[in-house]
XYZ file of C-alpha atoms in Angstrom:
577
model
C 0.095 0.000 -0.018
C 2.722 2.392 0.908
C 4.390 1.688 -2.399
C 1.218 2.326 -4.352
C 0.879 5.734 -2.442
C 4.249 6.755 -3.636
C 3.327 6.376 -7.387
C 1.692 8.898 -9.431
C -0.888 7.866 -12.193
C 1.904 7.962 -14.853
C 4.766 6.822 -12.834
C 6.261 3.362 -13.732
C 6.126 0.542 -11.292
C 9.606 -0.467 -10.195
C 10.589 -3.425 -12.462
C 12.544 -6.488 -11.711
C 16.234 -6.959 -11.614
C 18.089 -6.055 -14.817
C 18.983 -9.711 -15.253
C 15.455 -10.445 -16.511
C 14.665 -10.293 -20.109
C 12.724 -7.254 -21.306
C 9.618 -9.428 -22.038
C 9.607 -10.776 -18.536
C 9.864 -7.309 -17.269
C 6.896 -6.147 -19.132
C 4.821 -9.224 -17.961
C 5.852 -8.524 -14.303
C 5.120 -4.877 -14.457
C 1.691 -5.599 -15.875
C 0.832 -7.903 -13.353
C 1.840 -5.786 -10.479
C 0.143 -2.794 -11.788
C -3.222 -4.652 -12.633
C -3.368 -7.463 -10.216
C -1.512 -6.092 -7.132
C -4.169 -3.591 -5.912
C -6.856 -6.081 -6.307
C -5.062 -8.609 -4.473
C -4.198 -6.253 -1.824
C -7.804 -5.224 -1.386
C -9.133 -8.731 -1.225
C -6.415 -9.612 1.375
C -7.348 -6.610 3.591
C -11.036 -7.449 3.270
C -10.446 -10.959 4.473
C -8.198 -9.722 7.424
C -10.943 -7.220 8.335
C -13.993 -9.369 7.865
C -13.181 -13.109 8.507
C -12.173 -12.893 12.258
C -15.435 -13.719 14.326
C -17.606 -14.667 11.175
C -18.104 -18.189 12.487
C -17.341 -17.874 16.263
C -19.422 -15.013 17.130
C -22.911 -16.002 18.212
C -26.007 -14.347 16.596
C -26.684 -10.754 17.728
C -30.051 -9.624 18.728
C -32.498 -8.575 17.444
C -32.350 -8.038 13.677
C -29.720 -10.503 12.625
C -31.397 -13.272 14.552
C -34.652 -12.531 12.960
C -33.142 -12.467 9.474
C -31.076 -15.687 9.905
C -34.123 -17.428 11.559
C -36.527 -16.463 8.773
C -33.989 -17.760 6.265
C -33.423 -20.859 8.051
C -37.434 -21.436 8.112
C -37.361 -21.034 4.246
C -35.243 -24.174 4.021
C -37.113 -25.988 6.697
C -40.417 -25.321 5.056
C -39.418 -25.212 1.365
C -41.309 -22.022 0.966
C -38.894 -19.432 -0.686
C -41.617 -16.921 -1.480
C -43.157 -15.928 1.870
C -41.052 -14.645 4.721
C -41.911 -15.798 8.404
C -40.318 -15.614 11.897
C -41.874 -18.755 13.585
C -45.634 -18.363 12.766
C -45.746 -14.644 12.315
C -45.221 -13.153 8.637
C -42.265 -10.967 8.492
C -43.459 -8.323 6.070
C -40.832 -5.864 6.439
C -38.094 -6.257 3.748
C -38.295 -7.804 0.370
C -36.873 -11.284 -0.323
C -33.455 -10.598 -1.780
C -31.330 -11.080 1.536
C -33.294 -14.129 2.637
C -32.635 -15.897 -0.698
C -28.983 -15.037 -0.470
C -28.804 -16.322 3.058
C -30.723 -19.578 2.314
C -28.549 -20.359 -0.543
C -25.526 -19.857 1.526
C -26.907 -22.053 4.291
C -27.439 -24.882 1.755
C -23.653 -24.952 1.339
C -23.020 -25.372 5.026
C -25.502 -28.037 6.076
C -28.880 -26.567 5.266
C -31.128 -25.894 8.308
C -28.424 -26.944 10.548
C -25.846 -24.407 9.167
C -24.123 -22.180 11.602
C -24.664 -18.486 11.961
C -21.576 -17.828 9.949
C -23.238 -19.287 6.772
C -26.057 -16.693 7.063
C -23.467 -14.029 7.416
C -21.414 -14.976 4.269
C -23.609 -12.942 2.001
C -22.821 -9.877 3.976
C -19.134 -10.547 4.105
C -19.050 -10.900 0.235
C -21.301 -7.911 -0.350
C -18.995 -5.665 1.773
C -15.958 -6.917 -0.260
C -17.817 -6.359 -3.543
C -18.632 -2.726 -2.337
C -14.949 -2.239 -1.582
C -13.817 -3.631 -5.107
C -16.547 -1.802 -6.938
C -15.344 1.465 -5.349
C -11.677 0.914 -6.590
C -13.005 -0.371 -9.936
C -15.137 2.829 -10.476
C -12.532 5.364 -9.209
C -9.106 4.044 -10.517
C -9.834 5.775 -13.912
C -11.676 8.837 -12.486
C -8.537 9.759 -10.239
C -5.150 8.388 -9.586
C -4.802 4.651 -8.611
C -3.324 5.432 -5.282
C -6.327 7.552 -4.178
C -8.696 5.069 -5.611
C -6.833 2.298 -3.658
C -6.768 4.356 -0.380
C -10.510 5.220 -0.732
C -11.444 1.577 -1.049
C -9.149 0.550 1.923
C -10.719 3.209 3.938
C -14.310 1.979 3.133
C -13.118 -1.710 4.015
C -11.705 -0.608 7.410
C -14.469 1.656 8.487
C -16.081 0.451 11.692
C -19.766 0.528 10.409
C -18.592 -1.481 7.354
C -16.710 -4.172 9.381
C -19.880 -4.504 11.814
C -22.137 -4.754 8.898
C -19.979 -7.389 7.167
C -20.411 -9.560 10.247
C -24.072 -9.423 10.532
C -26.678 -11.591 8.691
C -28.638 -8.375 7.579
C -29.372 -6.396 4.596
C -27.081 -3.335 4.922
C -23.873 -4.640 3.577
C -25.674 -5.935 0.546
C -27.227 -2.466 0.355
C -23.881 -0.816 0.287
C -22.752 -3.081 -2.463
C -25.776 -2.015 -4.467
C -25.085 1.625 -3.720
C -21.477 1.673 -4.678
C -22.419 -0.277 -7.823
C -25.107 2.129 -8.991
C -23.080 5.251 -7.943
C -19.988 4.203 -9.710
C -21.960 3.658 -12.986
C -23.646 7.123 -12.421
C -20.289 8.690 -12.000
C -18.969 7.194 -15.249
C -22.163 8.729 -16.986
C -21.558 11.993 -15.337
C -17.863 12.104 -15.915
C -17.097 9.994 -18.953
C -13.557 9.371 -19.791
C -11.597 11.220 -22.594
C -13.024 10.242 -25.959
C -15.989 8.371 -24.549
C -19.112 9.249 -26.348
C -21.371 6.498 -25.017
C -21.542 4.779 -21.500
C -20.179 1.252 -22.030
C -22.910 -1.333 -21.812
C -21.505 -2.919 -18.793
C -21.849 0.376 -16.863
C -25.456 0.523 -18.078
C -26.180 -2.899 -16.902
C -24.353 -2.204 -13.503
C -26.633 0.857 -12.950
C -29.888 -0.854 -13.614
C -29.000 -4.055 -12.304
C -27.914 -2.486 -8.925
C -30.936 -0.596 -8.600
C -33.083 -3.589 -9.289
C -31.027 -5.715 -6.721
C -31.436 -2.973 -4.112
C -35.028 -2.976 -4.335
C -35.334 -6.653 -3.887
C -33.113 -6.282 -0.887
C -34.338 -3.320 0.906
C -36.984 -1.432 -1.198
C -36.404 2.283 -2.005
C -33.366 3.273 0.029
C -30.854 3.000 -2.810
C -33.259 4.726 -5.319
C -33.572 7.339 -2.959
C -29.855 7.930 -2.716
C -29.495 7.714 -6.368
C -32.349 10.088 -6.954
C -31.075 12.680 -4.440
C -27.709 12.674 -6.103
C -28.948 12.998 -9.693
C -31.274 16.004 -8.547
C -28.298 17.627 -6.673
C -26.201 17.424 -9.707
C -28.824 18.376 -12.218
C -29.790 21.667 -10.421
C -26.213 22.614 -9.333
C -24.826 22.109 -12.781
C -28.149 23.127 -14.600
C -27.618 20.340 -17.033
C -29.454 17.014 -17.418
C -28.443 15.856 -20.790
C -25.627 13.519 -19.437
C -28.400 11.427 -17.897
C -29.337 9.982 -21.396
C -26.079 8.134 -21.221
C -27.621 5.813 -18.754
C -30.091 4.448 -21.554
C -33.156 4.019 -19.418
C -35.125 2.426 -22.433
C -32.582 -0.372 -22.351
C -31.801 -0.411 -18.680
C -35.180 -0.017 -16.954
C -36.387 -3.407 -18.151
C -33.558 -4.960 -16.521
C -34.466 -3.530 -13.212
C -38.291 -4.882 -13.788
C -36.849 -8.120 -14.793
C -34.969 -8.453 -11.333
C -37.784 -7.274 -9.308
C -40.712 -8.738 -11.105
C -40.423 -12.441 -10.477
C -40.749 -12.469 -6.727
C -43.280 -9.583 -6.792
C -45.519 -11.604 -8.981
C -44.864 -14.935 -7.101
C -45.924 -13.201 -3.752
C -48.846 -11.686 -5.209
C -50.194 -15.078 -6.291
C -49.781 -16.562 -2.805
C -53.023 -17.070 -0.835
C -53.221 -14.734 2.261
C -55.507 -14.041 5.153
C -59.277 -13.347 4.239
C -59.770 -12.312 0.588
C -56.299 -10.606 0.407
C -53.328 -12.246 -1.159
C -50.107 -12.837 0.701
C -48.469 -10.176 -1.693
C -51.352 -7.797 -0.587
C -50.777 -8.281 2.925
C -47.024 -8.116 2.280
C -46.969 -4.691 0.804
C -49.513 -3.215 2.934
C -47.620 -4.158 6.119
C -44.378 -3.286 4.724
C -45.627 0.271 3.879
C -48.137 0.691 6.635
C -46.394 -1.254 9.417
C -42.487 -0.568 8.621
C -41.804 2.285 6.144
C -44.436 5.016 7.224
C -43.809 4.645 10.897
C -40.167 5.349 10.259
C -41.034 8.379 8.166
C -43.578 10.025 10.586
C -42.065 8.871 14.095
C -39.537 6.998 16.271
C -40.302 3.311 15.390
C -39.457 0.994 18.198
C -37.920 3.674 20.306
C -35.162 4.375 17.649
C -35.759 8.150 17.633
C -33.299 10.863 17.929
C -32.854 14.448 16.976
C -31.386 15.770 13.772
C -27.481 15.709 14.167
C -27.589 12.034 15.465
C -25.543 10.707 12.730
C -23.094 13.710 12.760
C -22.559 13.075 16.369
C -21.692 9.380 15.871
C -19.567 10.138 12.857
C -16.326 9.985 14.726
C -17.011 6.500 15.930
C -18.865 4.890 13.028
C -16.458 6.342 10.343
C -13.279 5.487 12.413
C -10.459 5.474 11.208
C -11.615 7.795 8.495
C -12.173 10.509 10.982
C -8.554 11.140 11.266
C -8.612 13.568 8.300
C -12.380 13.970 7.892
C -12.741 17.667 9.062
C -9.912 19.020 6.957
C -11.108 16.737 3.981
C -14.471 18.361 4.277
C -13.059 21.907 4.212
C -10.920 20.957 1.276
C -13.843 19.404 -0.522
C -15.962 22.669 -0.164
C -13.013 24.706 -1.656
C -12.750 22.272 -4.511
C -16.641 21.954 -4.932
C -16.477 22.734 -8.574
C -14.210 20.018 -9.290
C -16.474 17.311 -11.074
C -15.339 14.331 -8.938
C -15.572 16.306 -5.750
C -18.827 17.733 -6.758
C -20.078 14.213 -7.466
C -19.165 13.099 -3.815
C -20.709 16.120 -2.315
C -24.027 15.368 -4.273
C -23.899 11.687 -3.125
C -23.600 12.744 0.436
C -25.251 16.015 1.335
C -28.872 15.761 0.163
C -29.332 12.080 1.453
C -27.546 12.944 4.747
C -29.928 15.630 5.259
C -32.979 13.308 4.613
C -31.485 10.757 6.926
C -31.146 13.251 9.660
C -34.645 14.645 9.226
C -36.249 11.030 9.301
C -37.389 10.663 12.975
C -36.569 6.944 13.301
C -32.611 6.546 13.201
C -30.233 3.796 13.656
C -26.484 4.115 13.130
C -26.276 1.872 9.945
C -28.765 3.824 7.995
C -26.100 6.168 6.644
C -23.570 3.558 5.518
C -24.560 3.989 1.859
C -22.916 7.520 2.086
C -19.619 6.475 3.518
C -18.146 5.508 0.203
C -18.130 9.306 -0.922
C -16.670 10.152 2.475
C -13.925 7.728 1.987
C -13.271 9.251 -1.355
C -13.083 12.854 -0.023
C -10.829 11.838 2.832
C -8.492 9.660 0.500
C -8.281 12.468 -2.058
C -7.253 14.954 0.692
C -4.646 12.398 2.185
C -3.052 11.886 -1.229
C -2.625 15.641 -1.892
C -2.641 17.444 1.499
C 0.224 19.751 2.216
C 2.003 19.573 5.663
C 0.446 22.939 6.627
C -3.241 21.839 5.861
C -2.988 18.847 8.413
C -1.678 21.363 11.028
C -4.667 23.633 10.902
C -6.785 23.864 14.081
C -9.691 21.918 12.297
C -7.306 19.189 11.517
C -6.037 19.005 15.027
C -9.711 18.709 16.270
C -10.184 15.899 13.846
C -6.982 14.242 15.131
C -7.957 14.756 18.621
C -11.438 12.979 18.258
C -9.723 10.048 16.441
C -7.196 9.720 19.156
C -10.026 9.668 21.646
C -11.886 6.965 19.740
C -8.842 4.810 19.525
C -8.280 4.943 23.237
C -12.018 4.303 23.758
C -11.657 1.190 21.496
C -8.607 0.109 23.619
C -10.516 0.627 26.876
C -13.453 -1.229 25.477
C -11.415 -4.264 24.414
C -10.202 -4.743 27.940
C -13.280 -3.749 29.814
C -15.618 -6.343 27.836
C -14.169 -9.283 29.918
C -13.953 -7.297 33.119
C -17.611 -5.912 32.965
C -19.421 -8.933 31.398
C -17.515 -11.976 32.910
C -15.823 -10.404 35.903
C -12.349 -11.516 34.568
C -9.560 -10.161 32.538
C -9.012 -11.776 29.117
C -5.137 -11.694 28.510
C -5.607 -11.358 24.815
C -7.671 -8.373 25.306
C -4.412 -6.719 26.509
C -2.819 -7.230 23.112
C -5.745 -5.750 21.417
C -5.554 -2.906 23.682
C -1.893 -2.311 22.988
C -2.384 -2.465 19.213
C -4.881 0.310 19.557
C -2.703 2.536 21.693
C 0.564 1.959 20.050
C -0.855 2.283 16.553
C -2.516 5.642 17.568
C 0.882 6.807 18.508
C 2.387 5.611 15.153
C -0.440 7.205 13.246
C -0.177 10.611 14.957
C 3.557 10.579 14.449
C 3.118 10.524 10.506
C 0.627 13.332 11.081
C 3.208 15.317 12.869
C 5.711 14.463 10.206
C 3.212 16.050 7.785
C 2.532 12.881 5.712
C -1.327 12.418 5.603
C -1.305 9.417 3.303
C 1.084 7.372 5.372
C -0.827 8.320 8.566
C -4.093 6.988 6.992
C -2.389 3.805 5.741
C -0.983 3.226 9.205
C -4.469 3.889 10.781
C -6.144 1.217 8.287
C -3.432 -1.369 9.361
C -3.829 -0.585 12.986
C -7.744 -1.229 12.956
C -7.299 -4.366 10.801
C -5.121 -5.737 13.596
C -7.131 -4.412 16.529
C -10.709 -5.522 15.128
C -9.060 -8.843 14.449
C -8.204 -9.550 18.059
C -11.426 -8.052 19.336
C -13.651 -10.142 16.884
C -11.828 -13.382 16.871
C -10.577 -13.757 20.522
C -12.171 -11.130 23.005
C -15.897 -11.009 21.937
C -16.611 -14.610 21.183
C -14.955 -15.494 24.643
C -17.475 -13.402 26.677
C -20.160 -15.542 28.055
C -21.986 -12.809 29.829
C -22.466 -10.829 26.696
C -24.069 -13.633 24.584
C -26.642 -14.910 27.094
C -28.699 -16.781 24.495
C -25.590 -19.010 23.758
C -25.209 -20.047 27.466
C -28.979 -20.769 27.683
C -28.948 -22.984 24.468
C -25.993 -24.853 25.836
C -27.557 -25.341 29.458
C -30.875 -26.542 27.754
C -29.089 -29.189 25.738
C -27.059 -30.247 28.737
C -30.204 -30.570 30.896
C -32.496 -32.181 28.287
C -31.121 -32.943 24.761
C -33.612 -31.980 22.231
C -35.848 -30.411 24.754
C -38.838 -28.242 23.652
C -38.543 -24.839 25.164
C -40.728 -22.080 26.483
C -39.234 -18.713 27.465
C -40.590 -15.906 29.386
C -38.740 -12.605 30.460
C -36.117 -13.339 27.898
C -37.908 -13.346 24.633
C -34.834 -12.837 22.181
C -34.855 -14.119 18.521
C -31.310 -15.332 19.143
C -32.599 -17.933 21.342
C -34.827 -19.411 18.778
C -32.101 -19.487 16.293
C -29.718 -21.308 18.621
C -32.382 -23.959 19.652
C -35.244 -24.828 17.588
C -37.866 -22.991 15.472
C -40.500 -24.538 17.742
C -39.078 -22.567 20.910
C -42.043 -20.470 22.357
C -41.264 -16.890 23.324
C -44.119 -16.031 25.426
C -45.355 -14.800 28.790
C -44.830 -16.452 32.283
C -48.579 -17.613 32.599
C -48.429 -19.169 29.011
C -45.094 -20.857 29.768
C -46.605 -22.375 32.979
C -49.606 -23.690 31.020
C -47.473 -25.117 28.204
C -45.321 -27.007 30.906
C -48.349 -28.397 32.545
C -49.842 -29.538 29.245
C -46.510 -31.141 28.561
C -46.253 -29.261 25.229
C -42.810 -28.228 26.278
C -40.019 -29.962 28.384
C -38.402 -26.901 29.960
C -39.342 -23.312 30.798
C -36.734 -20.671 30.826
C -38.061 -17.733 33.250
C -36.537 -14.337 33.673
C -36.083 -13.025 37.206
C -38.957 -10.539 36.713
C -41.233 -13.238 35.886
C -40.631 -16.034 38.294
C -43.496 -14.810 40.796
C -45.962 -14.814 38.042
C -44.743 -18.105 36.625
C -44.983 -19.983 40.135
C -48.493 -18.439 40.802
C -49.665 -19.640 37.270
C -48.156 -23.098 37.885
C -49.964 -23.403 41.335
C -53.255 -22.479 39.588
C -52.587 -25.024 36.843
C -51.848 -27.788 39.681
C -48.285 -27.956 38.462
C -45.357 -28.766 40.734
C -42.005 -27.356 39.167
C -38.446 -28.011 40.012
C -35.765 -25.091 39.479
C -32.829 -26.962 37.651
C -30.233 -24.269 36.920
C -29.745 -20.673 36.801
C -27.883 -18.771 34.087
C -27.025 -14.930 34.284
C -26.105 -12.625 31.428
C -26.541 -9.105 30.021
C -29.551 -8.707 27.806
C -28.011 -5.802 25.574
C -31.287 -5.463 23.696
C -32.897 -4.257 26.872
C -29.816 -2.973 28.377
C -30.068 -4.785 31.682
C -28.650 -7.988 33.471
C -31.081 -10.826 33.538
C -30.942 -14.010 35.507
C -32.836 -16.905 33.790
C -34.011 -20.036 35.813
C -34.731 -23.372 33.989
C -37.793 -25.174 35.274
C -39.281 -28.491 34.493
C -42.221 -30.722 35.899
C -41.517 -32.360 39.017
C -40.971 -35.986 38.790
């Protein structure tokens, strides 16, 4: 990476030793110039995304719901309707469920581990990184394109979403694909009169895939970008290069098969399953997010900006001076495109009442481009400005927080120190010092490369050795293991701890219910074990007495329910002998 940064777009790559024949030198140079960056990005993605992929238990609640719904497709053989246990899951279209089910088939079908359901997210995050490099390498110099792609890969939010069996990494790949094709239409290469057919297919295909994954999000970002460019430039003719007459049918061809299939399925009453799906998706999921804070995930405008120092880490090292430089250079077409990608959509996300940190992930590739462009061209004095110092101070603070969190995880959740956590903390602290040393020497590009390297190593330790080792943080894993040891293959009912990850780690038939129903199910011999949270034990015992049921308490498991933000003690009960 360092060597690539030292090269200008037209500088020759250092060749092999003079003892080689000229033809061999040419082949070697060509391979290094063409395959080297791609191999480097793939290796970086594997280092960032693979640790913890198979060993981290499912996270609540969205990941567990997505993975469980995909597993139920395999169990039922129904690949049209989406359900979590017996409830229709009419929130997101079918795309991610198909991808997860296909991946799970490769790793054992319904018995596949959670990592199999995460594989589509990992591959999608990797695709986003490679698409960004592919789209930028001829729009700017290769070093800047490589640095932007590396930064997108190492961004904390990208790494997190690559490890979760959800829609957001796939949505990122669709966004980058569509926007890179749009960039080529907006800023064609010298002598290019028409947009190459592969870019037309990429644009409309990415839109179709995005709609099939998460509905209107990517079309909204693309539309906002087009409107911002069109009104700021007062020019719209370049849109003809996208060839909508040819491309729009491709989008329809991608979206239509499942839409027609779900519309043909029988539903409740006189409605079709598809009719129920689209009504529930719009009325029950989309509109509540637009008009209020859905499921308590509300925040004031400025929420995403406040989180940016953490979610865009390590890119925040140069984000503030990069933003200042971008505004000064806003008439440059590439910078103008990046600003049009970020600003209008960011404003829309801030205005929408429902807010979750990952909503703005589709805008991070543009931020990575602006930061990489600044790093590749910044003069020493520009990174010594007070705004740059503020950015560096925030970055150093986040690095120290990551080091502290790495150590504190075991101390807080398991009341013991994980020795490997000390290695992770040392990586963050020492790496922060090395990164800032490059800043003080006036080399922004080398500082950013060092920062990416540091987080790749630090995240690796955190995700592969520290988090998976925490029993208190992953309560569902402990409960599933305890249930299997007490009664192999037991039918379960849970009250006071109704987390989807418990269903995924046990069986689809696991009942998430209330204390009274759990007691009745145990009395009727419909379940073998009841898992009762500490706040529901009194209700459970009263309901058991009312049903004439005598119960034995078998074991107790304690852990932190991070979905609720509190410690939970769960007791296992069975019918008395």
